[in-house]
Amino acid sequence: GKQLLGSDFTPFIKWWLTLLVITITFYPVIGIIFKRFHDGGWIFCKTIGLALAGYAMWLLSSVRILKFRQDNAILTLGLCFLINLAIVATLCFFNNKKLEKKITLREIYQFDIDKLKSMITVEVMFFVLFLFWTYVRGFKPEVSNTESPMDYGFMAAMMRADYLPAQDIWMSGKAINYYYVGQYFATYLTKLSGVTVNVGYNLALMTISGSAFTLAYSLVYNITKTFTYDCRLRKRN
C-alpha cells in the first residue's frame, strides 16, 4: 500500500524523534520540578526544553562563538544534557548529606509504573495528534496566506545564515530587525532534525497544534488527579 504521508514520512519521523530527544535531554531536571505530576511533566519537557536548548544555540551564535549549523545544534543539546545530569548529581549529593542516608533517583522523581504509563500515554497522544495534523496539512502545504510568506522567508534566511540574527529578507545587507522568536525556534528544530525548510515550516505549525492539546490535557489531568488524591486522603483521615 501507499506509505502514510508519502515522501514526507521520513522527515516527519526525524522531527518527532528530535522532539523526543529534547524531551529526554531535559527530563532529568524538569522531571524533578514536576515530580508531583502523575505524568512527570513529560510533555512540558518538549516546550521548556526547546526554549532552553534553542536559546542556548541562539546565544552562542549571536555572540559568534558557534555557527548556526546542525552539528553545533547537536553539540549544544549534548551540553544541555550534561548540565542536566550535573544538576541532578548535585541535588543527590546535597540530599544525601542533609538526610544522612542514600536517597535513590526513584525517590527523587517519585517514580513508579503508573507514572511511566502516564508518560507513555501523553507521548503517544502527542504523536497521534502530530501525525493527524501533519496528514491534514499535507492537503494544502502551500505558503501563500497572510504572514506565512514572511515567516517562511525569515526561516529560509536563518537556514542560510552562519550567525544570528540573519540577513533581512527586505533590506539587503541589514540584519533582521523584527521580532522572530517563533520563526527562530521553528528554524532551530529544522536545523537540528536535518529536514528542509519547506518541510520544517509545516511541521513546526503542526507541532504547535499537537502541543497545544497535550499541554492542556496534562494540566487538566494532573490537577484532577491531585484533587482526587487529596479528597481520598481527607476521607481516610
Coordinates of C-alpha atoms in Angstrom, one line a residue:
G1 CA 0.0 0.0 0.0
K2 CA 1.0 3.6 -0.2
Q3 CA 3.2 4.8 2.6
L4 CA 1.5 7.2 5.1
L5 CA 2.4 10.8 4.3
G6 CA 4.3 9.6 1.2
S7 CA 7.8 11.1 0.9
D8 CA 7.1 13.3 4.0
F9 CA 7.0 10.3 6.3
T10 CA 10.8 10.2 6.8
P11 CA 11.2 13.9 7.8
F12 CA 8.1 13.6 10.0
I13 CA 9.7 10.8 11.9
K14 CA 13.0 12.7 12.1
W15 CA 11.2 15.7 13.5
W16 CA 9.3 13.7 16.1
L17 CA 12.5 11.8 17.2
T18 CA 14.2 15.2 17.5
L19 CA 11.5 16.4 19.9
L20 CA 11.7 13.1 21.8
V21 CA 15.5 13.6 22.3
I22 CA 14.9 17.1 23.5
T23 CA 12.3 15.7 26.0
I24 CA 14.7 13.1 27.3
T25 CA 17.5 15.7 27.5
F26 CA 15.7 17.9 29.9
Y27 CA 13.7 15.4 31.8
P28 CA 16.4 14.9 34.5
V29 CA 15.7 18.5 35.9
I30 CA 12.2 19.2 34.7
G31 CA 11.1 15.8 35.9
I32 CA 12.1 16.8 39.4
I33 CA 10.4 20.2 39.1
F34 CA 7.2 18.4 38.0
K35 CA 7.6 15.3 40.2
R36 CA 4.2 15.7 41.7
F37 CA 2.6 15.5 38.2
H38 CA 1.4 12.0 37.6
D39 CA 3.0 12.1 34.1
G40 CA 6.2 13.7 35.4
G41 CA 5.7 16.8 33.4
W42 CA 6.8 14.8 30.4
I43 CA 5.1 16.9 27.7
F44 CA 6.4 20.1 29.3
C45 CA 9.9 18.8 28.7
K46 CA 9.3 19.3 25.0
T47 CA 8.3 23.0 25.2
I48 CA 10.6 24.1 28.0
G49 CA 13.5 22.0 26.6
L50 CA 13.1 23.5 23.2
A51 CA 13.0 27.0 24.7
L52 CA 16.2 26.4 26.7
A53 CA 18.2 24.5 24.1
G54 CA 17.1 26.8 21.3
Y55 CA 18.1 29.9 23.4
A56 CA 21.5 28.4 24.1
M57 CA 22.1 27.9 20.4
W58 CA 20.9 31.4 19.6
L59 CA 23.0 33.0 22.3
L60 CA 26.2 31.2 21.2
S61 CA 25.5 32.0 17.6
S62 CA 24.6 35.7 18.2
V63 CA 27.9 36.3 20.1
R64 CA 29.7 34.4 17.3
I65 CA 31.1 31.5 19.3
L66 CA 29.3 28.8 17.3
K67 CA 28.0 28.9 13.8
F68 CA 24.3 28.1 13.4
R69 CA 24.7 24.6 11.9
Q70 CA 23.3 21.2 12.6
D71 CA 26.4 19.8 14.2
N72 CA 26.6 22.8 16.6
A73 CA 22.9 22.5 17.4
I74 CA 23.6 18.8 18.3
L75 CA 26.6 19.8 20.4
T76 CA 24.6 22.4 22.3
L77 CA 21.9 19.9 23.0
G78 CA 24.5 17.5 24.3
L79 CA 25.9 20.1 26.6
C80 CA 22.4 20.8 27.9
F81 CA 22.1 17.1 28.7
L82 CA 25.4 17.1 30.6
I83 CA 24.3 20.2 32.6
N84 CA 21.0 18.4 33.5
L85 CA 22.9 15.4 34.7
A86 CA 25.3 17.6 36.7
I87 CA 22.4 19.4 38.4
V88 CA 20.7 16.1 39.4
A89 CA 24.0 14.7 40.7
T90 CA 24.5 17.9 42.8
L91 CA 21.0 17.6 44.2
C92 CA 21.5 13.9 45.0
F93 CA 24.8 14.8 46.8
F94 CA 23.3 17.5 49.0
N95 CA 20.2 15.5 49.7
N96 CA 22.3 12.5 50.8
K97 CA 24.4 14.8 53.0
K98 CA 21.3 16.6 54.5
L99 CA 19.3 13.4 55.2
E100 CA 22.4 11.4 56.2
K101 CA 21.2 8.5 54.0
K102 CA 21.4 7.4 50.4
I103 CA 18.4 8.7 48.5
T104 CA 17.6 6.9 45.2
L105 CA 16.5 8.6 42.0
R106 CA 13.2 6.7 42.2
E107 CA 12.5 8.6 45.5
I108 CA 13.6 11.9 44.0
Y109 CA 11.3 11.5 41.0
Q110 CA 8.6 9.7 42.9
F111 CA 8.7 7.2 40.1
D112 CA 6.5 4.1 39.7
I113 CA 4.9 2.0 37.0
D114 CA 1.8 4.2 36.9
K115 CA 3.9 7.3 36.3
L116 CA 5.6 5.5 33.4
K117 CA 2.3 4.6 31.9
S118 CA 1.1 8.2 32.1
M119 CA 4.3 9.4 30.4
I120 CA 3.9 6.9 27.6
T121 CA 0.2 7.8 27.2
V122 CA 0.8 11.5 26.8
E123 CA 3.7 10.9 24.3
V124 CA 1.5 8.6 22.2
M125 CA -1.2 11.2 22.4
F126 CA 1.2 13.9 21.1
F127 CA 2.4 11.6 18.3
V128 CA -1.1 10.7 17.1
L129 CA -2.2 14.4 17.1
F130 CA 1.0 15.5 15.4
L131 CA 0.6 12.8 12.8
F132 CA -3.1 13.6 12.2
W133 CA -2.5 17.4 11.7
T134 CA 0.5 16.7 9.5
Y135 CA -1.6 14.5 7.3
V136 CA -4.3 17.2 7.1
R137 CA -1.7 19.9 6.4
G138 CA -0.4 17.7 3.5
F139 CA -3.6 18.5 1.5
K140 CA -2.6 22.2 1.4
P141 CA 1.0 22.8 2.4
E142 CA 1.4 26.0 0.3
V143 CA 2.9 29.1 2.0
S144 CA 0.6 31.7 0.5
N145 CA -1.6 33.5 3.1
T146 CA -1.4 36.4 5.5
E147 CA 2.1 36.5 7.1
S148 CA 3.1 33.0 6.0
P149 CA 5.4 34.2 3.2
M150 CA 7.3 36.4 5.7
D151 CA 7.6 33.6 8.3
Y152 CA 8.9 31.3 5.6
G153 CA 11.3 34.0 4.3
F154 CA 12.7 34.5 7.8
M155 CA 13.2 30.8 8.2
A156 CA 14.9 30.5 4.9
A157 CA 17.2 33.4 5.7
M158 CA 18.2 31.8 9.1
M159 CA 18.8 28.4 7.4
R160 CA 21.4 30.2 5.2
A161 CA 23.0 32.2 8.0
D162 CA 26.2 31.3 9.8
Y163 CA 25.4 33.6 12.7
L164 CA 22.3 35.2 14.1
P165 CA 20.5 37.5 13.5
A166 CA 20.3 36.6 9.9
Q167 CA 20.2 38.9 6.9
D168 CA 16.9 40.8 6.5
I169 CA 14.9 39.5 3.5
W170 CA 13.5 43.0 2.8
M171 CA 16.7 45.1 3.2
S172 CA 19.9 43.7 1.7
G173 CA 22.9 44.0 3.9
K174 CA 20.9 44.6 7.1
A175 CA 20.2 42.2 9.9
I176 CA 16.6 41.2 10.7
N177 CA 15.2 44.0 13.0
Y178 CA 11.8 42.3 13.5
Y179 CA 10.9 40.0 16.4
Y180 CA 11.5 36.5 15.1
V181 CA 11.4 34.2 18.1
G182 CA 8.8 31.8 16.8
Q183 CA 10.4 31.6 13.4
Y184 CA 13.8 31.0 15.1
F185 CA 12.6 28.1 17.1
A186 CA 11.0 26.6 14.0
T187 CA 14.3 27.0 12.2
Y188 CA 16.2 25.6 15.2
L189 CA 14.2 22.4 15.0
T190 CA 14.6 22.3 11.2
K191 CA 18.4 22.5 11.6
L192 CA 18.5 20.0 14.4
S193 CA 16.4 17.4 12.7
G194 CA 18.1 17.9 9.3
V195 CA 14.9 18.4 7.3
T196 CA 14.4 21.0 4.5
V197 CA 13.0 24.4 5.4
N198 CA 9.8 24.0 3.3
V199 CA 9.0 20.8 5.3
G200 CA 10.2 22.2 8.6
Y201 CA 7.9 25.2 8.2
N202 CA 4.8 23.0 8.0
L203 CA 6.0 20.5 10.7
A204 CA 6.6 23.5 13.1
L205 CA 3.0 24.6 12.7
M206 CA 1.7 21.0 13.3
T207 CA 4.0 20.8 16.4
I208 CA 2.1 23.8 17.9
S209 CA -1.2 22.1 17.2
G210 CA -0.1 18.8 18.8
S211 CA 1.5 20.6 21.8
A212 CA -1.4 22.9 22.5
F213 CA -3.8 20.0 23.1
T214 CA -1.4 17.7 25.1
L215 CA -0.2 20.6 27.3
A216 CA -3.8 21.4 28.2
Y217 CA -4.6 17.7 28.7
S218 CA -1.6 17.3 31.0
L219 CA -2.6 20.3 33.2
V220 CA -6.2 19.2 33.5
Y221 CA -5.3 15.5 34.1
N222 CA -2.8 16.3 36.8
I223 CA -4.9 18.8 38.6
T224 CA -7.8 16.3 38.6
K225 CA -5.5 13.5 39.7
T226 CA -4.1 15.6 42.6
F227 CA -7.6 16.9 43.6
T228 CA -9.0 13.3 43.6
Y229 CA -6.0 12.0 45.6
D230 CA -6.4 14.8 48.2
C231 CA -10.1 14.1 48.6
R232 CA -9.4 10.4 49.2
L233 CA -6.7 11.3 51.7
R234 CA -9.1 13.5 53.6
K235 CA -11.7 10.8 53.8
R236 CA -9.2 8.4 55.2
N237 CA -8.2 10.9 57.9

